[in-house]
Amino acid sequence: MRKRDTYTELAKKYGLRSRAYFKIKDMDKRYKIFKPGDYVIDIGAAPGGWIKYIVNKIGFDGRVIGVDLRPIERFDEPNVEIIVKDIFSEDIFKELKEKVGNKEKVDVIVSDASPNITGVYEVDTEKIFDINKRVLQICDKMLRPGGTLVIKTFEGRHEKTLMKLLKKRFRIIRKYKPKISRKRSSETYYICFRYQDLRSRTS
Ligand SMILES: C[S@@+](CC[C@H](N)C(=O)[O-])C[C@H]1O[C@@H](n2cnc3c(N)ncnc32)[C@H](O)[C@@H]1O
């Protein structure tokens, strides 16, 4: 309880937008996810804690495109783009392509997207699995070969199937629960490296 309050207070004190800031920081410290100049799509980005961390890491040569159903308060940095939209909407790919511009594909996709929790295990795990599959469709259109994915899911049901889908696409996969994730939460993250071009896949 004390720990959770500490991170929430720290995020507020330093204007980090959400305590989630510390989760991506923890994962990046361990796995070195972002490099200067990277183009990054952040799925489920509101209120913007991850964007805040990422934009600092990629510098002015990079770009971060945050997508969420909810509006995200404007960032001062000119290389932050926001799309307020459901990732299941049909024109999401068109919008992403516009924001990515000439580079066409991004280096990293991160997804902290999470459904509204009902507390019913079957419902919540089904919903996040649908989101996870949609994130993989976005990877297939928008992630460059060799790129990286960070994706949140819930432990348990569908996790093995998700792993199979990840293994088809990525050479290296690590499972990680950030230290600040709430103990009772079943959230967990997969950090996946070396995306394989569709044409080089065997199945
Ligand atoms: C845990 S919050 C993300 C926190 C964020 N990473 C941060 O650092 O501030 C999960 C977000 O996923 C978003 N989300 C859930 N389903 C979505 C969907 N279908 N399309 C876009 N965003 C979605 C929610 O609106 C919510 O803001």
PDB file of C-alpha atoms and ligand atoms in Angstrom:
ATOM      1  CA  MET A   1       0.000   0.000   0.000  1.00  0.00           C
ATOM      2  CA  ARG A   2       2.774   2.431   0.956  1.00  0.00           C
ATOM      3  CA  LYS A   3       4.721   1.589  -2.181  1.00  0.00           C
ATOM      4  CA  ARG A   4       1.765   2.168  -4.498  1.00  0.00           C
ATOM      5  CA  ASP A   5       1.052   5.533  -2.912  1.00  0.00           C
ATOM      6  CA  THR A   6       4.707   6.495  -3.192  1.00  0.00           C
ATOM      7  CA  TYR A   7       4.798   5.966  -6.971  1.00  0.00           C
ATOM      8  CA  THR A   8       1.508   7.784  -7.498  1.00  0.00           C
ATOM      9  CA  GLU A   9       2.769  10.691  -5.406  1.00  0.00           C
ATOM     10  CA  LEU A  10       6.120  10.757  -7.197  1.00  0.00           C
ATOM     11  CA  ALA A  11       4.410  10.797 -10.609  1.00  0.00           C
ATOM     12  CA  LYS A  12       2.260  13.695  -9.486  1.00  0.00           C
ATOM     13  CA  LYS A  13       5.133  15.604  -7.924  1.00  0.00           C
ATOM     14  CA  TYR A  14       7.324  15.436 -11.043  1.00  0.00           C
ATOM     15  CA  GLY A  15       4.517  15.887 -13.625  1.00  0.00           C
ATOM     16  CA  LEU A  16       4.958  12.396 -15.064  1.00  0.00           C
ATOM     17  CA  ARG A  17       1.231  12.031 -15.843  1.00  0.00           C
ATOM     18  CA  SER A  18       0.824   8.493 -14.404  1.00  0.00           C
ATOM     19  CA  ARG A  19       2.554   5.952 -12.209  1.00  0.00           C
ATOM     20  CA  ALA A  20       2.814   3.820 -15.364  1.00  0.00           C
ATOM     21  CA  TYR A  21       5.853   6.009 -16.193  1.00  0.00           C
ATOM     22  CA  PHE A  22       7.860   3.916 -13.726  1.00  0.00           C
ATOM     23  CA  LYS A  23       6.846   0.623 -15.393  1.00  0.00           C
ATOM     24  CA  ILE A  24       8.259   1.527 -18.807  1.00  0.00           C
ATOM     25  CA  LYS A  25      11.314   3.025 -17.115  1.00  0.00           C
ATOM     26  CA  ASP A  26      11.869  -0.239 -15.251  1.00  0.00           C
ATOM     27  CA  MET A  27      11.495  -2.335 -18.436  1.00  0.00           C
ATOM     28  CA  ASP A  28      13.747  -0.011 -20.447  1.00  0.00           C
ATOM     29  CA  LYS A  29      16.420  -0.050 -17.783  1.00  0.00           C
ATOM     30  CA  ARG A  30      16.457  -3.824 -17.908  1.00  0.00           C
ATOM     31  CA  TYR A  31      16.013  -4.449 -21.649  1.00  0.00           C
ATOM     32  CA  LYS A  32      17.295  -1.252 -23.365  1.00  0.00           C
ATOM     33  CA  ILE A  33      14.212  -0.856 -25.512  1.00  0.00           C
ATOM     34  CA  PHE A  34      14.586   2.703 -26.891  1.00  0.00           C
ATOM     35  CA  LYS A  35      17.391   4.419 -28.796  1.00  0.00           C
ATOM     36  CA  PRO A  36      17.861   8.036 -29.890  1.00  0.00           C
ATOM     37  CA  GLY A  37      16.075   8.619 -33.193  1.00  0.00           C
ATOM     38  CA  ASP A  38      13.556   5.769 -32.776  1.00  0.00           C
ATOM     39  CA  TYR A  39      10.029   6.073 -34.106  1.00  0.00           C
ATOM     40  CA  VAL A  40       7.585   4.598 -31.581  1.00  0.00           C
ATOM     41  CA  ILE A  41       3.845   3.851 -31.585  1.00  0.00           C
ATOM     42  CA  ASP A  42       2.356   3.848 -28.064  1.00  0.00           C
ATOM     43  CA  ILE A  43      -1.009   2.025 -27.967  1.00  0.00           C
ATOM     44  CA  GLY A  44      -3.300   2.797 -25.034  1.00  0.00           C
ATOM     45  CA  ALA A  45      -1.231   5.867 -24.248  1.00  0.00           C
ATOM     46  CA  ALA A  46      -3.523   8.031 -22.046  1.00  0.00           C
ATOM     47  CA  PRO A  47      -2.828   9.949 -19.883  1.00  0.00           C
ATOM     48  CA  GLY A  48       0.718   9.870 -21.285  1.00  0.00           C
ATOM     49  CA  GLY A  49       3.163   8.551 -18.684  1.00  0.00           C
ATOM     50  CA  TRP A  50       4.874   6.255 -21.193  1.00  0.00           C
ATOM     51  CA  ILE A  51       5.009   9.005 -23.825  1.00  0.00           C
ATOM     52  CA  LYS A  52       6.691  11.270 -21.289  1.00  0.00           C
ATOM     53  CA  TYR A  53       9.404   8.678 -20.669  1.00  0.00           C
ATOM     54  CA  ILE A  54       9.835   7.652 -24.315  1.00  0.00           C
ATOM     55  CA  VAL A  55      10.094  11.139 -25.804  1.00  0.00           C
ATOM     56  CA  ASN A  56      12.960  11.867 -23.482  1.00  0.00           C
ATOM     57  CA  LYS A  57      14.794   8.712 -24.567  1.00  0.00           C
ATOM     58  CA  ILE A  58      14.357   9.071 -28.340  1.00  0.00           C
ATOM     59  CA  GLY A  59      15.290  12.769 -28.530  1.00  0.00           C
ATOM     60  CA  PHE A  60      14.292  15.222 -31.221  1.00  0.00           C
ATOM     61  CA  ASP A  61      15.254  12.966 -34.133  1.00  0.00           C
ATOM     62  CA  GLY A  62      12.693  10.394 -33.020  1.00  0.00           C
ATOM     63  CA  ARG A  63       8.925  10.500 -32.955  1.00  0.00           C
ATOM     64  CA  VAL A  64       6.278   9.034 -30.658  1.00  0.00           C
ATOM     65  CA  ILE A  65       2.720   8.504 -31.796  1.00  0.00           C
ATOM     66  CA  GLY A  66       0.294   7.905 -28.940  1.00  0.00           C
ATOM     67  CA  VAL A  67      -3.102   6.290 -29.587  1.00  0.00           C
ATOM     68  CA  ASP A  68      -5.969   6.092 -27.137  1.00  0.00           C
ATOM     69  CA  LEU A  69      -9.756   6.139 -26.920  1.00  0.00           C
ATOM     70  CA  ARG A  70      -9.365   8.958 -24.420  1.00  0.00           C
ATOM     71  CA  PRO A  71      -7.941  12.410 -25.199  1.00  0.00           C
ATOM     72  CA  ILE A  72      -4.351  13.015 -24.123  1.00  0.00           C
ATOM     73  CA  GLU A  73      -3.294  16.424 -22.887  1.00  0.00           C
ATOM     74  CA  ARG A  74      -0.969  18.157 -25.342  1.00  0.00           C
ATOM     75  CA  PHE A  75       2.803  17.697 -25.031  1.00  0.00           C
ATOM     76  CA  ASP A  76       5.180  20.628 -25.608  1.00  0.00           C
ATOM     77  CA  GLU A  77       7.571  18.456 -27.603  1.00  0.00           C
ATOM     78  CA  PRO A  78       6.946  18.835 -31.364  1.00  0.00           C
ATOM     79  CA  ASN A  79       7.763  15.176 -32.037  1.00  0.00           C
ATOM     80  CA  VAL A  80       4.774  13.795 -30.086  1.00  0.00           C
ATOM     81  CA  GLU A  81       1.713  12.997 -32.211  1.00  0.00           C
ATOM     82  CA  ILE A  82      -1.619  11.972 -30.728  1.00  0.00           C
ATOM     83  CA  ILE A  83      -4.450   9.966 -32.280  1.00  0.00           C
ATOM     84  CA  VAL A  84      -7.685   9.809 -30.282  1.00  0.00           C
ATOM     85  CA  LYS A  85      -9.260   6.681 -31.667  1.00  0.00           C
ATOM     86  CA  ASP A  86     -10.279   3.095 -31.014  1.00  0.00           C
ATOM     87  CA  ILE A  87      -7.533   0.793 -32.301  1.00  0.00           C
ATOM     88  CA  PHE A  88     -10.295  -1.433 -33.721  1.00  0.00           C
ATOM     89  CA  SER A  89     -11.521   1.340 -36.023  1.00  0.00           C
ATOM     90  CA  GLU A  90     -10.988   0.643 -39.708  1.00  0.00           C
ATOM     91  CA  ASP A  91      -9.041   3.790 -40.524  1.00  0.00           C
ATOM     92  CA  ILE A  92      -6.477   3.384 -37.723  1.00  0.00           C
ATOM     93  CA  PHE A  93      -3.828   2.184 -40.201  1.00  0.00           C
ATOM     94  CA  LYS A  94      -4.346   5.169 -42.477  1.00  0.00           C
ATOM     95  CA  GLU A  95      -3.968   7.545 -39.526  1.00  0.00           C
ATOM     96  CA  LEU A  96      -0.866   5.791 -38.232  1.00  0.00           C
ATOM     97  CA  LYS A  97       0.747   5.879 -41.669  1.00  0.00           C
ATOM     98  CA  GLU A  98       0.058   9.589 -41.965  1.00  0.00           C
ATOM     99  CA  LYS A  99       1.674  10.295 -38.601  1.00  0.00           C
ATOM    100  CA  VAL A 100       4.687   8.076 -39.306  1.00  0.00           C
ATOM    101  CA  GLY A 101       5.259   9.851 -42.617  1.00  0.00           C
ATOM    102  CA  ASN A 102       8.161   9.085 -44.953  1.00  0.00           C
ATOM    103  CA  LYS A 103       9.801   6.588 -42.631  1.00  0.00           C
ATOM    104  CA  GLU A 104       6.725   4.350 -43.219  1.00  0.00           C
ATOM    105  CA  LYS A 105       7.510   1.855 -40.442  1.00  0.00           C
ATOM    106  CA  VAL A 106       8.408   2.311 -36.803  1.00  0.00           C
ATOM    107  CA  ASP A 107      11.240   0.861 -34.720  1.00  0.00           C
ATOM    108  CA  VAL A 108       9.229   0.077 -31.592  1.00  0.00           C
ATOM    109  CA  ILE A 109       5.561  -0.544 -30.745  1.00  0.00           C
ATOM    110  CA  VAL A 110       4.501  -0.474 -27.092  1.00  0.00           C
ATOM    111  CA  SER A 111       1.051  -1.394 -25.804  1.00  0.00           C
ATOM    112  CA  ASP A 112      -0.163  -0.774 -22.278  1.00  0.00           C
ATOM    113  CA  ALA A 113      -3.756  -0.932 -23.598  1.00  0.00           C
ATOM    114  CA  SER A 114      -6.124  -2.508 -21.159  1.00  0.00           C
ATOM    115  CA  PRO A 115      -9.920  -2.966 -21.161  1.00  0.00           C
ATOM    116  CA  ASN A 116     -12.136  -1.638 -18.402  1.00  0.00           C
ATOM    117  CA  ILE A 117     -11.783  -4.323 -15.767  1.00  0.00           C
ATOM    118  CA  THR A 118     -15.080  -6.058 -14.896  1.00  0.00           C
ATOM    119  CA  GLY A 119     -13.546  -8.397 -12.307  1.00  0.00           C
ATOM    120  CA  VAL A 120     -14.945 -11.381 -14.225  1.00  0.00           C
ATOM    121  CA  TYR A 121     -11.856 -13.363 -15.190  1.00  0.00           C
ATOM    122  CA  GLU A 122     -13.280 -14.859 -18.424  1.00  0.00           C
ATOM    123  CA  VAL A 123     -14.539 -11.481 -19.653  1.00  0.00           C
ATOM    124  CA  ASP A 124     -11.365  -9.538 -18.850  1.00  0.00           C
ATOM    125  CA  THR A 125      -8.984 -12.123 -20.307  1.00  0.00           C
ATOM    126  CA  GLU A 126     -11.096 -12.344 -23.489  1.00  0.00           C
ATOM    127  CA  LYS A 127     -11.074  -8.567 -23.904  1.00  0.00           C
ATOM    128  CA  ILE A 128      -7.348  -8.154 -23.447  1.00  0.00           C
ATOM    129  CA  PHE A 129      -6.679 -11.048 -25.803  1.00  0.00           C
ATOM    130  CA  ASP A 130      -8.746  -9.260 -28.480  1.00  0.00           C
ATOM    131  CA  ILE A 131      -6.652  -6.137 -27.874  1.00  0.00           C
ATOM    132  CA  ASN A 132      -3.444  -8.195 -28.026  1.00  0.00           C
ATOM    133  CA  LYS A 133      -4.423  -9.676 -31.402  1.00  0.00           C
ATOM    134  CA  ARG A 134      -5.226  -6.211 -32.744  1.00  0.00           C
ATOM    135  CA  VAL A 135      -1.831  -4.955 -31.567  1.00  0.00           C
ATOM    136  CA  LEU A 136      -0.205  -7.766 -33.545  1.00  0.00           C
ATOM    137  CA  GLN A 137      -2.144  -6.701 -36.652  1.00  0.00           C
ATOM    138  CA  ILE A 138      -0.733  -3.216 -36.112  1.00  0.00           C
ATOM    139  CA  CYS A 139       2.765  -4.726 -35.812  1.00  0.00           C
ATOM    140  CA  ASP A 140       2.266  -6.572 -39.105  1.00  0.00           C
ATOM    141  CA  LYS A 141       1.494  -3.310 -40.890  1.00  0.00           C
ATOM    142  CA  MET A 142       3.648  -0.807 -39.042  1.00  0.00           C
ATOM    143  CA  LEU A 143       6.722  -2.439 -37.417  1.00  0.00           C
ATOM    144  CA  ARG A 144       9.972  -2.620 -39.335  1.00  0.00           C
ATOM    145  CA  PRO A 145      11.850  -5.925 -39.649  1.00  0.00           C
ATOM    146  CA  GLY A 146      14.118  -6.240 -36.601  1.00  0.00           C
ATOM    147  CA  GLY A 147      11.781  -4.004 -34.561  1.00  0.00           C
ATOM    148  CA  THR A 148      10.680  -4.379 -30.933  1.00  0.00           C
ATOM    149  CA  LEU A 149       7.276  -4.865 -29.267  1.00  0.00           C
ATOM    150  CA  VAL A 150       6.305  -4.380 -25.619  1.00  0.00           C
ATOM    151  CA  ILE A 151       2.807  -5.737 -24.965  1.00  0.00           C
ATOM    152  CA  LYS A 152       0.710  -5.982 -21.831  1.00  0.00           C
ATOM    153  CA  THR A 153      -1.515  -8.961 -21.210  1.00  0.00           C
ATOM    154  CA  PHE A 154      -3.148 -10.727 -18.278  1.00  0.00           C
ATOM    155  CA  GLU A 155      -1.637 -13.934 -16.958  1.00  0.00           C
ATOM    156  CA  GLY A 156      -3.493 -17.223 -17.363  1.00  0.00           C
ATOM    157  CA  ARG A 157      -6.125 -17.866 -20.022  1.00  0.00           C
ATOM    158  CA  HIS A 158      -4.952 -17.210 -23.629  1.00  0.00           C
ATOM    159  CA  GLU A 159      -1.364 -16.599 -22.535  1.00  0.00           C
ATOM    160  CA  LYS A 160      -0.063 -19.712 -24.317  1.00  0.00           C
ATOM    161  CA  THR A 161      -1.907 -18.790 -27.499  1.00  0.00           C
ATOM    162  CA  LEU A 162      -0.516 -15.276 -27.315  1.00  0.00           C
ATOM    163  CA  MET A 163       2.966 -16.743 -26.895  1.00  0.00           C
ATOM    164  CA  LYS A 164       2.478 -18.798 -30.080  1.00  0.00           C
ATOM    165  CA  LEU A 165       1.440 -15.698 -31.995  1.00  0.00           C
ATOM    166  CA  LEU A 166       4.452 -13.806 -30.661  1.00  0.00           C
ATOM    167  CA  LYS A 167       6.854 -16.636 -31.501  1.00  0.00           C
ATOM    168  CA  LYS A 168       5.697 -16.571 -35.133  1.00  0.00           C
ATOM    169  CA  ARG A 169       6.794 -12.968 -35.346  1.00  0.00           C
ATOM    170  CA  PHE A 170       9.695 -12.380 -32.946  1.00  0.00           C
ATOM    171  CA  ARG A 171      13.013 -14.128 -32.459  1.00  0.00           C
ATOM    172  CA  ILE A 172      13.517 -13.193 -28.787  1.00  0.00           C
ATOM    173  CA  ILE A 173      10.726 -12.949 -26.209  1.00  0.00           C
ATOM    174  CA  ARG A 174      11.000 -12.081 -22.522  1.00  0.00           C
ATOM    175  CA  LYS A 175       8.220 -12.045 -19.934  1.00  0.00           C
ATOM    176  CA  TYR A 176       8.481  -9.368 -17.262  1.00  0.00           C
ATOM    177  CA  LYS A 177       6.364  -8.032 -14.436  1.00  0.00           C
ATOM    178  CA  PRO A 178       7.556  -4.552 -13.462  1.00  0.00           C
ATOM    179  CA  LYS A 179       8.408  -4.157  -9.806  1.00  0.00           C
ATOM    180  CA  ILE A 180       5.736  -1.517  -9.338  1.00  0.00           C
ATOM    181  CA  SER A 181       2.864  -3.577 -10.829  1.00  0.00           C
ATOM    182  CA  ARG A 182       0.308  -4.019  -8.093  1.00  0.00           C
ATOM    183  CA  LYS A 183       0.748  -7.355  -6.367  1.00  0.00           C
ATOM    184  CA  ARG A 184      -2.860  -8.406  -6.880  1.00  0.00           C
ATOM    185  CA  SER A 185      -2.826  -7.446 -10.567  1.00  0.00           C
ATOM    186  CA  SER A 186      -2.460 -10.221 -13.128  1.00  0.00           C
ATOM    187  CA  GLU A 187      -0.917  -7.819 -15.637  1.00  0.00           C
ATOM    188  CA  THR A 188       2.316  -8.899 -17.200  1.00  0.00           C
ATOM    189  CA  TYR A 189       4.399  -7.717 -20.146  1.00  0.00           C
ATOM    190  CA  TYR A 190       6.128  -9.454 -23.018  1.00  0.00           C
ATOM    191  CA  ILE A 191       9.158  -7.696 -24.442  1.00  0.00           C
ATOM    192  CA  CYS A 192       9.751  -9.045 -27.931  1.00  0.00           C
ATOM    193  CA  PHE A 193      12.801  -8.380 -30.062  1.00  0.00           C
ATOM    194  CA  ARG A 194      13.732  -8.864 -33.726  1.00  0.00           C
ATOM    195  CA  TYR A 195      10.447  -8.790 -35.533  1.00  0.00           C
ATOM    196  CA  GLN A 196      10.602 -10.968 -38.616  1.00  0.00           C
ATOM    197  CA  ASP A 197       9.388  -9.651 -41.927  1.00  0.00           C
ATOM    198  CA  LEU A 198       6.162 -11.421 -43.012  1.00  0.00           C
ATOM    199  CA  ARG A 199       7.910 -12.732 -46.142  1.00  0.00           C
ATOM    200  CA  SER A 200      10.616 -14.485 -44.138  1.00  0.00           C
ATOM    201  CA  ARG A 201       8.156 -16.380 -41.929  1.00  0.00           C
ATOM    202  CA  THR A 202       7.528 -20.070 -42.513  1.00  0.00           C
ATOM    203  CA  SER A 203       3.898 -20.032 -41.316  1.00  0.00           C
TER     204      SER A 203
HETATM  205  C1  LIG B   1      -3.333   1.512 -18.240  1.00  0.00           C
HETATM  206  S1  LIG B   1      -3.905   2.759 -19.307  1.00  0.00           S
HETATM  207  C2  LIG B   1      -2.423   3.262 -20.118  1.00  0.00           C
HETATM  208  C3  LIG B   1      -1.506   4.113 -19.281  1.00  0.00           C
HETATM  209  C4  LIG B   1      -0.410   4.734 -20.130  1.00  0.00           C
HETATM  210  N1  LIG B   1       0.557   3.735 -20.584  1.00  0.00           N
HETATM  211  C5  LIG B   1       0.363   5.816 -19.377  1.00  0.00           C
HETATM  212  O1  LIG B   1       1.568   5.666 -19.259  1.00  0.00           O
HETATM  213  O2  LIG B   1      -0.206   6.806 -18.966  1.00  0.00           O
HETATM  214  C6  LIG B   1      -4.712   1.795 -20.560  1.00  0.00           C
HETATM  215  C7  LIG B   1      -5.298   2.607 -21.700  1.00  0.00           C
HETATM  216  O3  LIG B   1      -5.730   1.737 -22.757  1.00  0.00           O
HETATM  217  C8  LIG B   1      -6.740   2.430 -23.467  1.00  0.00           C
HETATM  218  N2  LIG B   1      -7.483   1.546 -24.366  1.00  0.00           N
HETATM  219  C9  LIG B   1      -8.188   0.439 -24.041  1.00  0.00           C
HETATM  220  N3  LIG B   1      -8.798  -0.070 -25.118  1.00  0.00           N
HETATM  221  C10 LIG B   1      -8.443   0.710 -26.184  1.00  0.00           C
HETATM  222  C11 LIG B   1      -8.773   0.690 -27.578  1.00  0.00           C
HETATM  223  N4  LIG B   1      -9.566  -0.241 -28.088  1.00  0.00           N
HETATM  224  N5  LIG B   1      -8.254   1.645 -28.380  1.00  0.00           N
HETATM  225  C12 LIG B   1      -7.441   2.620 -27.857  1.00  0.00           C
HETATM  226  N6  LIG B   1      -7.100   2.688 -26.538  1.00  0.00           N
HETATM  227  C13 LIG B   1      -7.602   1.747 -25.717  1.00  0.00           C
HETATM  228  C14 LIG B   1      -7.595   2.999 -22.343  1.00  0.00           C
HETATM  229  O4  LIG B   1      -8.406   4.066 -22.804  1.00  0.00           O
HETATM  230  C15 LIG B   1      -6.545   3.431 -21.316  1.00  0.00           C
HETATM  231  O5  LIG B   1      -6.272   4.816 -21.396  1.00  0.00           O
END
